[in-house]
Amino acid sequence: MKRLSAHALPAIMLALAGLVIGGCSPTVKVEAPDKPITINMNIKIDHEIRVRVDRDIDNALNKRTDIF
Amino acid sequence: MHMFKTYRLVTLAKTFVLFLTLFAASAASAFALDLETARAKGLIGEVDDGYIAIPPGKGAEAQHLVETVNQERRAVYIDIAKKNGISVEVTGQRTFEKRYPAFPAGTWVKIKGAWSQK
């Protein structure tokens, strides 16, 4: 009886672990991240262009005080 | 006698160059003054597209100035737009946005088609 339970315990634990993992895996869904990533990149690029344009405009304003 | 003549000639040339430089400088500053004066007098106003125009009820006194300044501004906007891969229109609008806070009170501005004084 004692020997049997000593063998049975790891087996039960393994089975339980298998159940837990098995039970979890279907709920772990990988959402398609295309959309948010694309938006973030656009915002980043947009921001970089804005910063560059603003800097260029400032330079032009300082240089061309005759027409601004 | 000969040396005196040469000296006078050189001085004359120098004076001529000096006058030319002064004339060019004054012409440039007179132009800058014109835009500023025209703006202060209300003869021209700033439009939200980045160009200038004559406010309603004002004479065509500054018409030439408007054309000259707008032409040169457009060249500047084209440069910046090309460099950054954006449109010339957006560049002009952004320039107006950036400059607006610096306009003195009373400056004529045309925003979304409507004229008003800041």
mmCIF file of C-alpha atoms in Angstrom:
data_model
loop_
_atom_site.group_PDB
_atom_site.id
_atom_site.type_symbol
_atom_site.label_atom_id
_atom_site.label_comp_id
_atom_site.label_asym_id
_atom_site.label_seq_id
_atom_site.Cartn_x
_atom_site.Cartn_y
_atom_site.Cartn_z
ATOM 1 C CA MET A 1 0.000 0.000 0.000
ATOM 2 C CA LYS A 2 2.755 2.423 0.939
ATOM 3 C CA ARG A 3 4.762 1.583 -2.167
ATOM 4 C CA LEU A 4 1.783 2.033 -4.351
ATOM 5 C CA SER A 5 1.026 5.497 -3.033
ATOM 6 C CA ALA A 6 4.639 6.514 -3.432
ATOM 7 C CA HIS A 7 4.321 5.673 -7.103
ATOM 8 C CA ALA A 8 0.872 7.068 -7.395
ATOM 9 C CA LEU A 9 1.609 10.513 -5.962
ATOM 10 C CA PRO A 10 3.920 11.747 -8.748
ATOM 11 C CA ALA A 11 1.612 10.158 -11.272
ATOM 12 C CA ILE A 12 -1.370 11.998 -9.830
ATOM 13 C CA MET A 13 0.607 15.230 -9.691
ATOM 14 C CA LEU A 14 1.647 14.819 -13.311
ATOM 15 C CA ALA A 15 -1.902 14.098 -14.298
ATOM 16 C CA LEU A 16 -3.078 17.160 -12.378
ATOM 17 C CA ALA A 17 -0.378 19.315 -13.928
ATOM 18 C CA GLY A 18 -1.381 18.032 -17.305
ATOM 19 C CA LEU A 19 -4.973 18.901 -16.560
ATOM 20 C CA VAL A 20 -4.065 22.359 -15.345
ATOM 21 C CA ILE A 21 -1.925 23.091 -18.384
ATOM 22 C CA GLY A 22 -4.400 21.438 -20.657
ATOM 23 C CA GLY A 23 -7.189 23.384 -19.064
ATOM 24 C CA CYS A 24 -5.336 26.642 -19.447
ATOM 25 C CA SER A 25 -3.984 26.380 -22.929
ATOM 26 C CA PRO A 26 -7.245 26.941 -24.806
ATOM 27 C CA THR A 27 -7.862 30.182 -22.935
ATOM 28 C CA VAL A 28 -4.444 31.600 -23.842
ATOM 29 C CA LYS A 29 -5.278 33.364 -27.059
ATOM 30 C CA VAL A 30 -2.842 35.250 -29.190
ATOM 31 C CA GLU A 31 -4.618 38.341 -30.390
ATOM 32 C CA ALA A 32 -3.583 39.686 -33.736
ATOM 33 C CA PRO A 33 -1.495 42.719 -32.764
ATOM 34 C CA ASP A 34 -1.271 44.195 -36.280
ATOM 35 C CA LYS A 35 -3.597 47.101 -35.738
ATOM 36 C CA PRO A 36 -2.255 48.672 -32.505
ATOM 37 C CA ILE A 37 1.353 48.225 -33.603
ATOM 38 C CA THR A 38 0.664 49.919 -36.922
ATOM 39 C CA ILE A 39 -1.033 52.852 -35.182
ATOM 40 C CA ASN A 40 1.841 53.249 -32.727
ATOM 41 C CA MET A 41 4.376 53.290 -35.538
ATOM 42 C CA ASN A 42 2.381 55.877 -37.437
ATOM 43 C CA ILE A 43 2.201 58.108 -34.387
ATOM 44 C CA LYS A 44 5.947 57.752 -33.836
ATOM 45 C CA ILE A 45 6.807 58.554 -37.450
ATOM 46 C CA ASP A 46 4.265 61.379 -37.470
ATOM 47 C CA HIS A 47 5.831 62.824 -34.335
ATOM 48 C CA GLU A 48 9.341 62.606 -35.770
ATOM 49 C CA ILE A 49 8.266 64.388 -38.943
ATOM 50 C CA ARG A 50 6.503 67.069 -36.891
ATOM 51 C CA VAL A 51 9.637 67.705 -34.853
ATOM 52 C CA ARG A 52 11.749 67.940 -38.012
ATOM 53 C CA VAL A 53 9.272 70.210 -39.800
ATOM 54 C CA ASP A 54 8.986 72.498 -36.774
ATOM 55 C CA ARG A 55 12.757 72.767 -36.568
ATOM 56 C CA ASP A 56 12.994 73.569 -40.284
ATOM 57 C CA ILE A 57 10.247 76.175 -39.965
ATOM 58 C CA ASP A 58 12.020 77.801 -37.004
ATOM 59 C CA ASN A 59 15.235 77.972 -38.997
ATOM 60 C CA ALA A 60 13.442 79.536 -41.949
ATOM 61 C CA LEU A 61 11.684 82.078 -39.697
ATOM 62 C CA ASN A 62 15.001 83.119 -38.174
ATOM 63 C CA LYS A 63 16.733 83.273 -41.542
ATOM 64 C CA ARG A 64 13.985 84.992 -43.522
ATOM 65 C CA THR A 65 12.892 87.830 -41.276
ATOM 66 C CA ASP A 66 12.362 89.828 -44.475
ATOM 67 C CA ILE A 67 9.354 87.760 -45.529
ATOM 68 C CA PHE A 68 7.963 86.569 -42.172
ATOM 69 C CA MET B 1 50.665 114.011 -60.224
ATOM 70 C CA HIS B 2 50.197 110.548 -61.677
ATOM 71 C CA MET B 3 50.306 108.911 -58.269
ATOM 72 C CA PHE B 4 47.766 111.365 -56.948
ATOM 73 C CA LYS B 5 45.393 110.506 -59.805
ATOM 74 C CA THR B 6 45.728 106.750 -59.154
ATOM 75 C CA TYR B 7 45.069 107.290 -55.479
ATOM 76 C CA ARG B 8 41.938 109.301 -56.266
ATOM 77 C CA LEU B 9 40.722 106.639 -58.648
ATOM 78 C CA VAL B 10 41.136 103.904 -56.028
ATOM 79 C CA THR B 11 39.364 106.024 -53.434
ATOM 80 C CA LEU B 12 36.563 106.684 -55.872
ATOM 81 C CA ALA B 13 36.184 102.982 -56.579
ATOM 82 C CA LYS B 14 36.171 102.209 -52.871
ATOM 83 C CA THR B 15 33.560 104.854 -52.222
ATOM 84 C CA PHE B 16 31.463 103.454 -55.049
ATOM 85 C CA VAL B 17 31.620 99.935 -53.602
ATOM 86 C CA LEU B 18 30.761 101.304 -50.159
ATOM 87 C CA PHE B 19 27.737 103.106 -51.562
ATOM 88 C CA LEU B 20 26.612 99.980 -53.402
ATOM 89 C CA THR B 21 26.847 97.931 -50.188
ATOM 90 C CA LEU B 22 24.977 100.570 -48.217
ATOM 91 C CA PHE B 23 22.312 100.782 -50.903
ATOM 92 C CA ALA B 24 21.838 97.005 -50.958
ATOM 93 C CA ALA B 25 21.625 96.889 -47.166
ATOM 94 C CA SER B 26 19.127 99.744 -46.983
ATOM 95 C CA ALA B 27 17.060 98.214 -49.775
ATOM 96 C CA ALA B 28 16.864 94.935 -47.857
ATOM 97 C CA SER B 29 15.930 96.632 -44.602
ATOM 98 C CA ALA B 30 13.421 98.863 -46.379
ATOM 99 C CA PHE B 31 11.744 95.715 -47.673
ATOM 100 C CA ALA B 32 11.629 94.226 -44.174
ATOM 101 C CA LEU B 33 10.234 97.478 -42.852
ATOM 102 C CA ASP B 34 7.611 97.438 -45.553
ATOM 103 C CA LEU B 35 6.134 94.110 -44.489
ATOM 104 C CA GLU B 36 6.228 95.099 -40.832
ATOM 105 C CA THR B 37 4.790 98.533 -41.515
ATOM 106 C CA ALA B 38 2.098 97.133 -43.772
ATOM 107 C CA ARG B 39 1.155 94.625 -41.057
ATOM 108 C CA ALA B 40 1.151 97.326 -38.345
ATOM 109 C CA LYS B 41 -0.945 99.638 -40.539
ATOM 110 C CA GLY B 42 -3.380 96.837 -41.233
ATOM 111 C CA LEU B 43 -2.656 96.954 -44.950
ATOM 112 C CA ILE B 44 -1.896 93.251 -44.950
ATOM 113 C CA GLY B 45 -3.022 90.340 -42.837
ATOM 114 C CA GLU B 46 -1.772 86.848 -42.142
ATOM 115 C CA VAL B 47 -3.829 83.974 -43.564
ATOM 116 C CA ASP B 48 -3.982 80.534 -41.922
ATOM 117 C CA ASP B 49 -2.523 78.961 -45.055
ATOM 118 C CA GLY B 50 0.815 80.638 -44.297
ATOM 119 C CA TYR B 51 0.531 83.483 -46.778
ATOM 120 C CA ILE B 52 -0.469 87.147 -46.556
ATOM 121 C CA ALA B 53 -3.451 88.921 -48.086
ATOM 122 C CA ILE B 54 -5.146 92.308 -48.050
ATOM 123 C CA PRO B 55 -7.873 92.545 -45.376
ATOM 124 C CA PRO B 56 -11.355 93.653 -46.502
ATOM 125 C CA GLY B 57 -11.826 97.363 -47.059
ATOM 126 C CA LYS B 58 -8.094 98.043 -47.369
ATOM 127 C CA GLY B 59 -6.605 99.566 -50.471
ATOM 128 C CA ALA B 60 -4.440 97.697 -52.930
ATOM 129 C CA GLU B 61 -1.445 99.687 -51.699
ATOM 130 C CA ALA B 62 0.344 96.543 -50.532
ATOM 131 C CA GLN B 63 -0.613 94.394 -53.521
ATOM 132 C CA HIS B 64 2.937 94.246 -54.856
ATOM 133 C CA LEU B 65 4.274 93.401 -51.398
ATOM 134 C CA VAL B 66 1.702 90.615 -51.033
ATOM 135 C CA GLU B 67 2.749 89.043 -54.316
ATOM 136 C CA THR B 68 6.475 89.292 -53.637
ATOM 137 C CA VAL B 69 6.288 87.984 -50.069
ATOM 138 C CA ASN B 70 3.916 85.145 -50.944
ATOM 139 C CA GLN B 71 6.119 84.041 -53.812
ATOM 140 C CA GLU B 72 9.158 83.905 -51.554
ATOM 141 C CA ARG B 73 7.249 82.204 -48.746
ATOM 142 C CA ARG B 74 6.023 79.577 -51.165
ATOM 143 C CA ALA B 75 9.616 78.833 -52.169
ATOM 144 C CA VAL B 76 10.503 78.355 -48.484
ATOM 145 C CA TYR B 77 7.478 76.086 -47.900
ATOM 146 C CA ILE B 78 8.343 74.000 -50.972
ATOM 147 C CA ASP B 79 11.880 73.485 -49.642
ATOM 148 C CA ILE B 80 10.684 72.325 -46.217
ATOM 149 C CA ALA B 81 7.896 70.169 -47.667
ATOM 150 C CA LYS B 82 10.261 68.390 -50.064
ATOM 151 C CA LYS B 83 12.819 67.817 -47.343
ATOM 152 C CA ASN B 84 10.268 66.170 -45.051
ATOM 153 C CA GLY B 85 8.020 64.451 -47.557
ATOM 154 C CA ILE B 86 4.919 66.422 -46.613
ATOM 155 C CA SER B 87 2.675 68.717 -48.621
ATOM 156 C CA VAL B 88 3.405 72.384 -49.282
ATOM 157 C CA GLU B 89 -0.078 73.223 -47.907
ATOM 158 C CA VAL B 90 0.543 71.533 -44.547
ATOM 159 C CA THR B 91 3.903 73.304 -44.288
ATOM 160 C CA GLY B 92 2.259 76.694 -44.805
ATOM 161 C CA GLN B 93 -0.488 75.946 -42.278
ATOM 162 C CA ARG B 94 1.992 74.753 -39.676
ATOM 163 C CA THR B 95 4.095 77.882 -40.199
ATOM 164 C CA PHE B 96 1.036 80.049 -39.523
ATOM 165 C CA GLU B 97 0.227 78.021 -36.376
ATOM 166 C CA LYS B 98 3.753 78.442 -35.087
ATOM 167 C CA ARG B 99 3.879 82.150 -35.835
ATOM 168 C CA TYR B 100 0.433 83.074 -34.555
ATOM 169 C CA PRO B 101 1.447 83.624 -30.870
ATOM 170 C CA ALA B 102 4.105 86.126 -31.993
ATOM 171 C CA PHE B 103 1.689 88.303 -33.973
ATOM 172 C CA PRO B 104 1.174 91.658 -32.263
ATOM 173 C CA ALA B 105 -2.346 92.374 -31.006
ATOM 174 C CA GLY B 106 -4.381 94.069 -33.696
ATOM 175 C CA THR B 107 -2.776 92.091 -36.522
ATOM 176 C CA TRP B 108 -5.312 91.151 -39.176
ATOM 177 C CA VAL B 109 -5.684 87.398 -39.481
ATOM 178 C CA LYS B 110 -7.828 85.260 -41.743
ATOM 179 C CA ILE B 111 -8.708 81.956 -40.092
ATOM 180 C CA LYS B 112 -10.986 79.444 -41.808
ATOM 181 C CA GLY B 113 -12.004 82.107 -44.276
ATOM 182 C CA ALA B 114 -13.015 84.704 -41.689
ATOM 183 C CA TRP B 115 -11.081 87.935 -41.171
ATOM 184 C CA SER B 116 -10.558 89.290 -37.667
ATOM 185 C CA GLN B 117 -8.038 91.301 -35.669
ATOM 186 C CA LYS B 118 -5.963 89.504 -33.097
#
